[in-house]
Amino acid sequence: MASRRTGESVDILLVEDNPGDVRLTQEAFAELDLEDALYVVNDGETALDFVNQRGAHEDAPRPDLVLLDLNLPKIDGMTVLDEIKTDPELRRIPVVVLTGSGAQEDIVESYDRHSNAYLTKPIDPEEFVDLVGSFEDFWLSLVELPPSNQ
């Protein structure tokens, strides 16, 4: 899908294993009245199944954008990032690392593996809503996303 400027919704995959952070993200999207579809998976293996539309996720939409935590069970976020960015059918999907780590080595490694952005989750819920609002302003209103079917 293009962008929200064209009036189309955007399918967003949130890859997050912390139920509190999932709830906070969902609440922030609801508070900002975002109409986009937010799908949630809680481990790296399921994230790869979702983006590849296999197994229980064979009917899932190909996400237009992935919000990816790094510390995940089964398959870690860096490996998920590698798998997406090295697959010719998936690599155009923007991947935004959204994690609790502000460690320089994680930031550098994420960009080395071709993440499109790196955001550190704030602890304060109001700051988190502000972060999601900024994210929405940029990624869902200004950026032209590639079509998800190509």
PDB file of C-alpha atoms in Angstrom, residues 22 36 42 50 81 93 99 113 133 142:
ATOM      1  CA  VAL A  22       1.974  -4.887  23.251  1.00  0.00           C
ATOM      2  CA  ASP A  36      -4.254   0.945  10.377  1.00  0.00           C
ATOM      3  CA  ASN A  42       5.302 -12.566  20.130  1.00  0.00           C
ATOM      4  CA  PHE A  50       3.745 -14.151   9.225  1.00  0.00           C
ATOM      5  CA  LEU A  81      15.852  -8.531  10.478  1.00  0.00           C
ATOM      6  CA  ILE A  93       9.278  -4.001   3.747  1.00  0.00           C
ATOM      7  CA  THR A  99      13.297  -1.939  21.480  1.00  0.00           C
ATOM      8  CA  ARG A 113      21.594  -5.317   8.913  1.00  0.00           C
ATOM      9  CA  GLY A 133       2.427   9.808  17.316  1.00  0.00           C
ATOM     10  CA  LEU A 142       4.794  11.310   4.972  1.00  0.00           C
TER      11      LEU A 142
END
